[in-house]
Amino acid sequence: MELNQAPIAEAGMLIRRPVAEVFEAIVDPAITTKFWFTHSSGRLDGGKPVQWEWRMYGASTKVEVGEIVPNEKIAMLWSEPPTIVVWTFTQMPGDATFLEVRNFGFAGSGDEQSKQAIDSTGGFTLVLAGAKAWLEQGLTLGLIGDRHPKGIPAE
């Protein structure tokens, strides 16, 4: 497949919590592990790489923050080969936040890039839904762990 434009994974969600609280949920692994990865080597800070793990899958990735603007933006590299992930936090009326994530810079053929972008869109949509449930209702939905249960063949 020939691409005329590189694919971009995008997901967004209104979370009815103050922007500082939503931002902290992404940078502080004590909170993020409630809805996304299972373990982290540390907090997201500019210039300090961290390792994220999804132990239920035996998977991990290195994360390198390139830019961090408190309560506004996090730009980072992750995965192998590395792709760019940009989180944008927009303060909304009523102590709400619109959290958007964009993932781009996929490698490989046009088909491979498209598949990565589709998979990433689905994954980040689950992350945002889990963050919303945790931050608004205190619910741990287990969306990431339930996405690929044992016994269901991987595509």
N, CA and C atoms as an extended XYZ file, in Angstrom:
465
Properties=species:S:1:pos:R:3:atomname:S:1:resname:S:1:resid:I:1 pbc="F F F"
N         0.844       -1.174        0.000 N   MET     1
C         0.000        0.000        0.000 CA  MET     1
C         0.891        1.239        0.000 C   MET     1
N         0.543        2.182       -0.823 N   GLU     2
C         1.277        3.441       -0.874 CA  GLU     2
C         0.546        4.475       -0.033 C   GLU     2
N         1.314        5.188        0.776 N   LEU     3
C         0.724        6.217        1.635 CA  LEU     3
C         0.996        7.590        1.049 C   LEU     3
N        -0.025        8.430        1.004 N   ASN     4
C         0.163        9.823        0.613 CA  ASN     4
C         0.385       10.701        1.834 C   ASN     4
N        -0.028       10.189        2.990 N   GLN     5
C         0.150       10.904        4.253 CA  GLN     5
C         0.423        9.866        5.330 C   GLN     5
N         1.409       10.117        6.165 N   ALA     6
C         1.751        9.178        7.238 CA  ALA     6
C         0.584        9.080        8.218 C   ALA     6
N         0.227        7.876        8.647 N   PRO     7
C        -0.897        7.724        9.579 CA  PRO     7
C        -0.568        8.248       10.968 C   PRO     7
N        -1.595        8.778       11.615 N   ILE     8
C        -1.482        9.291       12.973 CA  ILE     8
C        -2.587        8.658       13.804 C   ILE     8
N        -2.215        8.117       14.942 N   ALA     9
C        -3.201        7.602       15.889 CA  ALA     9
C        -3.648        8.762       16.761 C   ALA     9
N        -4.960        8.912       16.940 N   GLU    10
C        -5.488        9.994       17.766 CA  GLU    10
C        -6.632        9.479       18.624 C   GLU    10
N        -6.652        9.925       19.857 N   ALA    11
C        -7.758        9.622       20.762 CA  ALA    11
C        -7.918       10.817       21.691 C   ALA    11
N        -9.147       11.073       22.107 N   GLY    12
C        -9.411       12.186       23.013 CA  GLY    12
C       -10.589       11.862       23.913 C   GLY    12
N       -10.589       12.459       25.107 N   MET    13
C       -11.651       12.176       26.071 CA  MET    13
C       -11.796       13.358       27.023 C   MET    13
N       -13.044       13.741       27.287 N   LEU    14
C       -13.331       14.722       28.325 CA  LEU    14
C       -13.313       13.985       29.661 C   LEU    14
N       -12.504       14.477       30.579 N   ILE    15
C       -12.424       13.910       31.923 CA  ILE    15
C       -12.835       15.010       32.893 C   ILE    15
N       -13.847       14.740       33.658 N   ARG    16
C       -14.405       15.756       34.559 CA  ARG    16
C       -13.612       15.839       35.864 C   ARG    16
N       -12.376       16.265       35.715 N   ARG    17
C       -11.464       16.524       36.828 CA  ARG    17
C       -10.580       17.695       36.421 C   ARG    17
N       -10.032       18.431       37.400 N   PRO    18
C        -9.150       19.559       37.086 CA  PRO    18
C        -7.913       19.123       36.294 C   PRO    18
N        -7.434       20.014       35.452 N   VAL    19
C        -6.321       19.696       34.578 CA  VAL    19
C        -5.087       19.228       35.354 C   VAL    19
N        -4.783       19.819       36.492 N   ALA    20
C        -3.608       19.401       37.276 CA  ALA    20
C        -3.739       17.952       37.740 C   ALA    20
N        -4.937       17.533       38.075 N   GLU    21
C        -5.160       16.161       38.519 CA  GLU    21
C        -5.023       15.167       37.355 C   GLU    21
N        -5.522       15.528       36.191 N   VAL    22
C        -5.407       14.662       35.012 CA  VAL    22
C        -3.949       14.560       34.579 C   VAL    22
N        -3.242       15.688       34.584 N   PHE    23
C        -1.821       15.687       34.232 CA  PHE    23
C        -1.043       14.773       35.180 C   PHE    23
N        -1.294       14.898       36.455 N   GLU    24
C        -0.599       14.085       37.462 CA  GLU    24
C        -0.879       12.595       37.252 C   GLU    24
N        -2.074       12.274       36.790 N   ALA    25
C        -2.422       10.866       36.551 CA  ALA    25
C        -1.581       10.251       35.444 C   ALA    25
N        -1.090       11.058       34.527 N   ILE    26
C        -0.242       10.540       33.452 CA  ILE    26
C         1.229       10.497       33.874 C   ILE    26
N         1.701       11.445       34.661 N   VAL    27
C         3.126       11.488       35.021 CA  VAL    27
C         3.473       10.663       36.259 C   VAL    27
N         2.510       10.398       37.125 N   ASP    28
C         2.774        9.681       38.380 CA  ASP    28
C         2.359        8.216       38.251 C   ASP    28
N         3.328        7.302       38.214 N   PRO    29
C         2.982        5.888       38.016 CA  PRO    29
C         2.124        5.297       39.128 C   PRO    29
N         2.134        5.887       40.316 N   ALA    30
C         1.266        5.391       41.386 CA  ALA    30
C        -0.203        5.528       40.986 C   ALA    30
N        -0.500        6.508       40.129 N   ILE    31
C        -1.863        6.696       39.634 CA  ILE    31
C        -2.055        5.962       38.313 C   ILE    31
N        -1.099        6.109       37.399 N   THR    32
C        -1.234        5.538       36.057 CA  THR    32
C        -1.409        4.021       36.097 C   THR    32
N        -0.793        3.362       37.064 N   THR    33
C        -0.929        1.900       37.158 CA  THR    33
C        -2.355        1.472       37.510 C   THR    33
N        -3.193        2.391       37.902 N   LYS    34
C        -4.599        2.068       38.183 CA  LYS    34
C        -5.382        1.813       36.897 C   LYS    34
N        -4.866        2.332       35.757 N   PHE    35
C        -5.634        2.213       34.519 CA  PHE    35
C        -4.814        1.884       33.271 C   PHE    35
N        -3.482        1.744       33.373 N   TRP    36
C        -2.717        1.510       32.143 CA  TRP    36
C        -1.662        0.424       32.319 C   TRP    36
N        -0.424        0.801       32.611 N   PHE    37
C         0.646       -0.187       32.754 CA  PHE    37
C         0.677       -0.700       34.193 C   PHE    37
N         1.419       -1.804       34.416 N   THR    38
C         1.435       -2.401       35.754 CA  THR    38
C         2.586       -1.909       36.620 C   THR    38
N         3.712       -1.542       36.008 N   HIS    39
C         4.889       -1.108       36.765 CA  HIS    39
C         5.646       -0.043       35.980 C   HIS    39
N         6.369        0.802       36.709 N   SER    40
C         7.184        1.845       36.098 CA  SER    40
C         8.440        2.047       36.926 C   SER    40
N         9.532        2.397       36.255 N   SER    41
C        10.776        2.668       36.978 CA  SER    41
C        10.792        4.070       37.576 C   SER    41
N         9.775        4.884       37.280 N   GLY    42
C         9.745        6.214       37.878 CA  GLY    42
C         8.730        7.124       37.223 C   GLY    42
N         8.696        8.303       37.739 N   ARG    43
C         7.787        9.368       37.292 CA  ARG    43
C         8.275        9.946       35.970 C   ARG    43
N         7.351       10.408       35.129 N   LEU    44
C         7.742       11.078       33.891 CA  LEU    44
C         8.284       12.463       34.208 C   LEU    44
N         9.523       12.693       33.824 N   ASP    45
C        10.177       13.984       33.957 CA  ASP    45
C        11.004       14.204       32.707 C   ASP    45
N        11.211       15.454       32.339 N   GLY    46
C        12.002       15.764       31.156 CA  GLY    46
C        13.422       15.241       31.253 C   GLY    46
N        13.884       14.572       30.201 N   GLY    47
C        15.264       14.131       30.110 CA  GLY    47
C        15.625       12.884       30.887 C   GLY    47
N        14.667       12.270       31.586 N   LYS    48
C        14.976       11.076       32.373 CA  LYS    48
C        14.175        9.898       31.815 C   LYS    48
N        14.853        8.910       31.196 N   PRO    49
C        14.100        7.773       30.661 CA  PRO    49
C        13.514        6.906       31.778 C   PRO    49
N        12.353        6.343       31.498 N   VAL    50
C        11.722        5.402       32.415 CA  VAL    50
C        11.339        4.148       31.642 C   VAL    50
N        11.113        3.085       32.367 N   GLN    51
C        10.676        1.823       31.779 CA  GLN    51
C         9.265        1.527       32.274 C   GLN    51
N         8.354        1.266       31.340 N   TRP    52
C         7.000        0.869       31.692 CA  TRP    52
C         6.826       -0.606       31.396 C   TRP    52
N         6.068       -1.284       32.257 N   GLU    53
C         5.839       -2.722       32.081 CA  GLU    53
C         4.352       -3.049       32.130 C   GLU    53
N         4.002       -4.036       31.339 N   TRP    54
C         2.678       -4.657       31.370 CA  TRP    54
C         2.954       -6.116       31.684 C   TRP    54
N         3.073       -6.428       32.957 N   ARG    55
C         3.527       -7.754       33.366 CA  ARG    55
C         2.569       -8.867       32.956 C   ARG    55
N         1.293       -8.574       32.819 N   MET    56
C         0.344       -9.592       32.398 CA  MET    56
C         0.652      -10.091       30.985 C   MET    56
N         1.375       -9.288       30.213 N   TYR    57
C         1.750       -9.656       28.850 CA  TYR    57
C         3.240       -9.938       28.703 C   TYR    57
N         4.025       -9.745       29.774 N   GLY    58
C         5.468       -9.895       29.661 CA  GLY    58
C         6.061       -8.863       28.716 C   GLY    58
N         5.485       -7.669       28.686 N   ALA    59
C         5.920       -6.623       27.760 CA  ALA    59
C         6.411       -5.401       28.531 C   ALA    59
N         7.317       -4.658       27.896 N   SER    60
C         7.793       -3.408       28.481 CA  SER    60
C         8.253       -2.492       27.358 C   SER    60
N         8.396       -1.227       27.685 N   THR    61
C         8.901       -0.252       26.724 CA  THR    61
C         9.662        0.840       27.462 C   THR    61
N        10.651        1.378       26.788 N   LYS    62
C        11.399        2.522       27.314 CA  LYS    62
C        10.682        3.787       26.866 C   LYS    62
N        10.549        4.735       27.786 N   VAL    63
C         9.885        6.012       27.518 CA  VAL    63
C        10.882        7.135       27.788 C   VAL    63
N        11.031        8.021       26.808 N   GLU    64
C        11.916        9.178       26.975 CA  GLU    64
C        11.111       10.450       26.740 C   GLU    64
N        10.990       11.265       27.773 N   VAL    65
C        10.257       12.524       27.654 CA  VAL    65
C        11.145       13.542       26.964 C   VAL    65
N        10.635       14.114       25.868 N   GLY    66
C        11.364       15.151       25.153 CA  GLY    66
C        10.969       16.537       25.618 C   GLY    66
N         9.688       16.695       25.960 N   GLU    67
C         9.182       17.985       26.414 CA  GLU    67
C         8.059       17.742       27.397 C   GLU    67
N         8.083       18.520       28.468 N   ILE    68
C         6.999       18.442       29.437 CA  ILE    68
C         6.663       19.864       29.889 C   ILE    68
N         5.411       20.243       29.685 N   VAL    69
C         4.904       21.541       30.111 CA  VAL    69
C         3.787       21.239       31.104 C   VAL    69
N         4.027       21.455       32.391 N   PRO    70
C         3.035       21.066       33.397 CA  PRO    70
C         1.624       21.536       33.054 C   PRO    70
N         0.687       20.589       33.154 N   ASN    71
C        -0.739       20.818       32.943 CA  ASN    71
C        -1.113       21.187       31.513 C   ASN    71
N        -0.159       21.049       30.570 N   GLU    72
C        -0.442       21.397       29.175 CA  GLU    72
C        -0.041       20.331       28.177 C   GLU    72
N         1.191       19.802       28.303 N   LYS    73
C         1.694       18.943       27.232 CA  LYS    73
C         2.811       18.024       27.726 C   LYS    73
N         2.817       16.802       27.177 N   ILE    74
C         3.933       15.870       27.354 CA  ILE    74
C         4.236       15.303       25.972 C   ILE    74
N         5.469       15.445       25.524 N   ALA    75
C         5.910       14.834       24.273 CA  ALA    75
C         6.982       13.821       24.620 C   ALA    75
N         6.834       12.610       24.089 N   MET    76
C         7.774       11.550       24.453 CA  MET    76
C         7.991       10.596       23.286 C   MET    76
N         9.099        9.869       23.370 N   LEU    77
C         9.379        8.759       22.471 CA  LEU    77
C         9.124        7.481       23.236 C   LEU    77
N         8.576        6.464       22.536 N   TRP    78
C         8.395        5.169       23.177 CA  TRP    78
C         8.324        4.094       22.112 C   TRP    78
N         8.406        2.870       22.535 N   SER    79
C         8.273        1.691       21.697 CA  SER    79
C         9.565        1.431       20.921 C   SER    79
N         9.554        0.352       20.138 N   GLU    80
C        10.713       -0.020       19.334 CA  GLU    80
C        10.220       -0.561       18.007 C   GLU    80
N        10.501        0.079       16.885 N   PRO    81
C        11.253        1.327       16.792 CA  PRO    81
C        10.459        2.481       17.406 C   PRO    81
N        11.157        3.509       17.866 N   PRO    82
C        10.485        4.587       18.597 CA  PRO    82
C         9.456        5.336       17.754 C   PRO    82
N         8.355        5.685       18.398 N   THR    83
C         7.359        6.578       17.815 CA  THR    83
C         7.180        7.747       18.778 C   THR    83
N         6.559        8.787       18.294 N   ILE    84
C         6.326        9.983       19.100 CA  ILE    84
C         4.907        9.942       19.648 C   ILE    84
N         4.781       10.233       20.928 N   VAL    85
C         3.473       10.334       21.572 CA  VAL    85
C         3.382       11.733       22.187 C   VAL    85
N         2.305       12.441       21.862 N   VAL    86
C         2.089       13.782       22.408 CA  VAL    86
C         0.746       13.795       23.133 C   VAL    86
N         0.811       14.107       24.414 N   TRP    87
C        -0.379       14.263       25.259 CA  TRP    87
C        -0.663       15.752       25.370 C   TRP    87
N        -1.909       16.160       25.144 N   THR    88
C        -2.303       17.555       25.273 CA  THR    88
C        -3.445       17.654       26.277 C   THR    88
N        -3.297       18.542       27.238 N   PHE    89
C        -4.262       18.733       28.320 CA  PHE    89
C        -4.900       20.107       28.144 C   PHE    89
N        -6.200       20.136       27.898 N   THR    90
C        -6.905       21.395       27.692 CA  THR    90
C        -7.903       21.598       28.827 C   THR    90
N        -7.715       22.685       29.563 N   GLN    91
C        -8.636       22.998       30.652 CA  GLN    91
C        -9.981       23.388       30.057 C   GLN    91
N       -11.034       22.790       30.604 N   MET    92
C       -12.393       23.036       30.133 CA  MET    92
C       -13.209       23.645       31.280 C   MET    92
N       -14.365       24.222       30.961 N   PRO    93
C       -15.220       24.777       32.025 CA  PRO    93
C       -15.652       23.698       33.024 C   PRO    93
N       -15.888       24.122       34.245 N   GLY    94
C       -16.401       23.211       35.263 CA  GLY    94
C       -15.382       22.232       35.806 C   GLY    94
N       -14.138       22.650       35.919 N   ASP    95
C       -13.073       21.782       36.436 CA  ASP    95
C       -12.952       20.483       35.646 C   ASP    95
N       -13.085       20.566       34.338 N   ALA    96
C       -12.930       19.411       33.460 CA  ALA    96
C       -11.700       19.612       32.578 C   ALA    96
N       -11.223       18.503       32.002 N   THR    97
C       -10.043       18.513       31.144 CA  THR    97
C       -10.331       17.701       29.897 C   THR    97
N        -9.959       18.232       28.740 N   PHE    98
C        -9.985       17.419       27.526 CA  PHE    98
C        -8.572       16.898       27.340 C   PHE    98
N        -8.423       15.578       27.406 N   LEU    99
C        -7.122       14.929       27.258 CA  LEU    99
C        -7.068       14.293       25.876 C   LEU    99
N        -6.086       14.721       25.112 N   GLU   100
C        -5.904       14.186       23.762 CA  GLU   100
C        -4.513       13.577       23.657 C   GLU   100
N        -4.424       12.466       22.946 N   VAL   101
C        -3.136       11.823       22.708 CA  VAL   101
C        -3.005       11.549       21.217 C   VAL   101
N        -1.818       11.871       20.695 N   ARG   102
C        -1.487       11.617       19.289 CA  ARG   102
C        -0.210       10.799       19.258 C   ARG   102
N        -0.199        9.760       18.429 N   ASN   103
C         0.961        8.885       18.279 CA  ASN   103
C         1.286        8.821       16.790 C   ASN   103
N         2.547        9.106       16.437 N   PHE   104
C         2.924        9.127       15.027 CA  PHE   104
C         4.402        8.798       14.863 C   PHE   104
N         4.836        8.709       13.612 N   GLY   105
C         6.223        8.356       13.315 CA  GLY   105
C         6.416        6.854       13.194 C   GLY   105
N         5.391        6.159       12.739 N   PHE   106
C         5.461        4.703       12.619 CA  PHE   106
C         6.404        4.308       11.489 C   PHE   106
N         7.043        3.148       11.634 N   ALA   107
C         8.014        2.652       10.658 CA  ALA   107
C         7.420        1.486        9.875 C   ALA   107
N         8.054        1.175        8.758 N   GLY   108
C         7.659        0.017        7.966 CA  GLY   108
C         6.919        0.405        6.706 C   GLY   108
N         6.343       -0.617        6.068 N   SER   109
C         5.584       -0.398        4.842 CA  SER   109
C         4.311        0.374        5.160 C   SER   109
N         3.610        0.802        4.123 N   GLY   110
C         2.344        1.500        4.315 CA  GLY   110
C         1.353        0.652        5.095 C   GLY   110
N         1.263       -0.629        4.768 N   ASP   111
C         0.366       -1.528        5.498 CA  ASP   111
C         0.759       -1.634        6.962 C   ASP   111
N         2.061       -1.773        7.218 N   GLU   112
C         2.540       -1.895        8.603 CA  GLU   112
C         2.269       -0.613        9.401 C   GLU   112
N         2.516        0.530        8.797 N   GLN   113
C         2.252        1.797        9.479 CA  GLN   113
C         0.765        1.967        9.779 C   GLN   113
N        -0.074        1.618        8.825 N   SER   114
C        -1.525        1.727        9.035 CA  SER   114
C        -1.980        0.825       10.168 C   SER   114
N        -1.479       -0.417       10.201 N   LYS   115
C        -1.853       -1.347       11.265 CA  LYS   115
C        -1.402       -0.818       12.626 C   LYS   115
N        -0.178       -0.282       12.700 N   GLN   116
C         0.318        0.276       13.958 CA  GLN   116
C        -0.550        1.440       14.427 C   GLN   116
N        -0.943        2.311       13.498 N   ALA   117
C        -1.764        3.466       13.857 CA  ALA   117
C        -3.148        3.021       14.335 C   ALA   117
N        -3.726        2.037       13.695 N   ILE   118
C        -5.037        1.518       14.113 CA  ILE   118
C        -4.931        0.886       15.494 C   ILE   118
N        -3.907        0.048       15.693 N   ASP   119
C        -3.708       -0.593       17.004 CA  ASP   119
C        -3.473        0.452       18.095 C   ASP   119
N        -2.680        1.459       17.786 N   SER   120
C        -2.374        2.500       18.760 CA  SER   120
C        -3.618        3.318       19.104 C   SER   120
N        -4.432        3.615       18.105 N   THR   121
C        -5.680        4.349       18.365 CA  THR   121
C        -6.561        3.570       19.325 C   THR   121
N        -6.721        2.278       19.065 N   GLY   122
C        -7.524        1.444       19.956 CA  GLY   122
C        -6.953        1.388       21.354 C   GLY   122
N        -5.636        1.217       21.450 N   GLY   123
C        -4.986        1.144       22.761 CA  GLY   123
C        -5.132        2.423       23.556 C   GLY   123
N        -4.871        3.556       22.910 N   PHE   124
C        -4.984        4.828       23.627 CA  PHE   124
C        -6.431        5.168       23.971 C   PHE   124
N        -7.368        4.717       23.162 N   THR   125
C        -8.779        4.919       23.497 CA  THR   125
C        -9.110        4.186       24.801 C   THR   125
N        -8.603        2.962       24.949 N   LEU   126
C        -8.816        2.216       26.191 CA  LEU   126
C        -8.136        2.913       27.375 C   LEU   126
N        -6.925        3.429       27.166 N   VAL   127
C        -6.216        4.139       28.235 CA  VAL   127
C        -7.026        5.342       28.704 C   VAL   127
N        -7.544        6.126       27.768 N   LEU   128
C        -8.308        7.314       28.138 CA  LEU   128
C        -9.617        6.943       28.826 C   LEU   128
N       -10.269        5.889       28.362 N   ALA   129
C       -11.501        5.442       29.020 CA  ALA   129
C       -11.203        4.965       30.442 C   ALA   129
N       -10.099        4.238       30.613 N   GLY   130
C        -9.702        3.788       31.949 CA  GLY   130
C        -9.347        4.949       32.857 C   GLY   130
N        -8.654        5.950       32.301 N   ALA   131
C        -8.303        7.146       33.089 CA  ALA   131
C        -9.563        7.875       33.525 C   ALA   131
N       -10.518        8.006       32.634 N   LYS   132
C       -11.778        8.673       32.959 CA  LYS   132
C       -12.497        7.943       34.094 C   LYS   132
N       -12.590        6.618       33.981 N   ALA   133
C       -13.281        5.826       35.015 CA  ALA   133
C       -12.586        5.963       36.364 C   ALA   133
N       -11.252        5.927       36.357 N   TRP   134
C       -10.507        6.020       37.615 CA  TRP   134
C       -10.632        7.416       38.230 C   TRP   134
N       -10.393        8.438       37.394 N   LEU   135
C       -10.366        9.811       37.917 CA  LEU   135
C       -11.755       10.326       38.301 C   LEU   135
N       -12.772        9.953       37.572 N   GLU   136
C       -14.116       10.446       37.877 CA  GLU   136
C       -14.852        9.594       38.907 C   GLU   136
N       -14.641        8.279       38.861 N   GLN   137
C       -15.447        7.388       39.692 CA  GLN   137
C       -14.639        6.505       40.652 C   GLN   137
N       -13.299        6.532       40.536 N   GLY   138
C       -12.481        5.665       41.374 CA  GLY   138
C       -12.586        4.190       40.989 C   GLY   138
N       -12.945        3.934       39.732 N   LEU   139
C       -13.122        2.553       39.263 CA  LEU   139
C       -11.920        2.081       38.460 C   LEU   139
N       -11.437        0.907       38.783 N   THR   140
C       -10.399        0.259       37.991 CA  THR   140
C       -11.108       -0.747       37.089 C   THR   140
N       -11.168       -0.458       35.798 N   LEU   141
C       -11.930       -1.290       34.877 CA  LEU   141
C       -11.145       -2.482       34.324 C   LEU   141
N        -9.824       -2.439       34.394 N   GLY   142
C        -9.027       -3.551       33.862 CA  GLY   142
C        -9.067       -3.649       32.344 C   GLY   142
N        -9.272       -2.532       31.666 N   LEU   143
C        -9.420       -2.540       30.213 CA  LEU   143
C        -8.181       -3.057       29.492 C   LEU   143
N        -7.015       -2.647       29.930 N   ILE   144
C        -5.783       -3.040       29.241 CA  ILE   144
C        -5.525       -4.537       29.429 C   ILE   144
N        -5.655       -5.013       30.637 N   GLY   145
C        -5.440       -6.435       30.901 CA  GLY   145
C        -6.470       -7.335       30.237 C   GLY   145
N        -7.672       -6.835       30.045 N   ASP   146
C        -8.724       -7.639       29.434 CA  ASP   146
C        -8.734       -7.555       27.910 C   ASP   146
N        -7.906       -6.707       27.331 N   ARG   147
C        -7.888       -6.535       25.881 CA  ARG   147
C        -7.397       -7.785       25.151 C   ARG   147
N        -6.415       -8.470       25.715 N   HIS   148
C        -5.842       -9.667       25.085 CA  HIS   148
C        -5.816      -10.814       26.101 C   HIS   148
N        -6.975      -11.380       26.462 N   PRO   149
C        -6.981      -12.442       27.465 CA  PRO   149
C        -6.327      -13.727       26.952 C   PRO   149
N        -5.762      -14.485       27.871 N   LYS   150
C        -5.164      -15.774       27.499 CA  LYS   150
C        -6.238      -16.652       26.852 C   LYS   150
N        -5.831      -17.396       25.837 N   GLY   151
C        -6.755      -18.288       25.154 CA  GLY   151
C        -7.348      -17.699       23.896 C   GLY   151
N        -7.208      -16.399       23.703 N   ILE   152
C        -7.680      -15.746       22.474 CA  ILE   152
C        -6.451      -15.479       21.614 C   ILE   152
N        -6.421      -16.050       20.403 N   PRO   153
C        -5.220      -15.878       19.574 CA  PRO   153
C        -4.976      -14.406       19.206 C   PRO   153
N        -3.710      -14.018       19.245 N   ALA   154
C        -3.324      -12.658       18.844 CA  ALA   154
C        -3.441      -12.541       17.336 C   ALA   154
N        -3.827      -11.378       16.879 N   GLU   155
C        -3.994      -11.157       15.426 CA  GLU   155
C        -2.687      -10.833       14.787 C   GLU   155
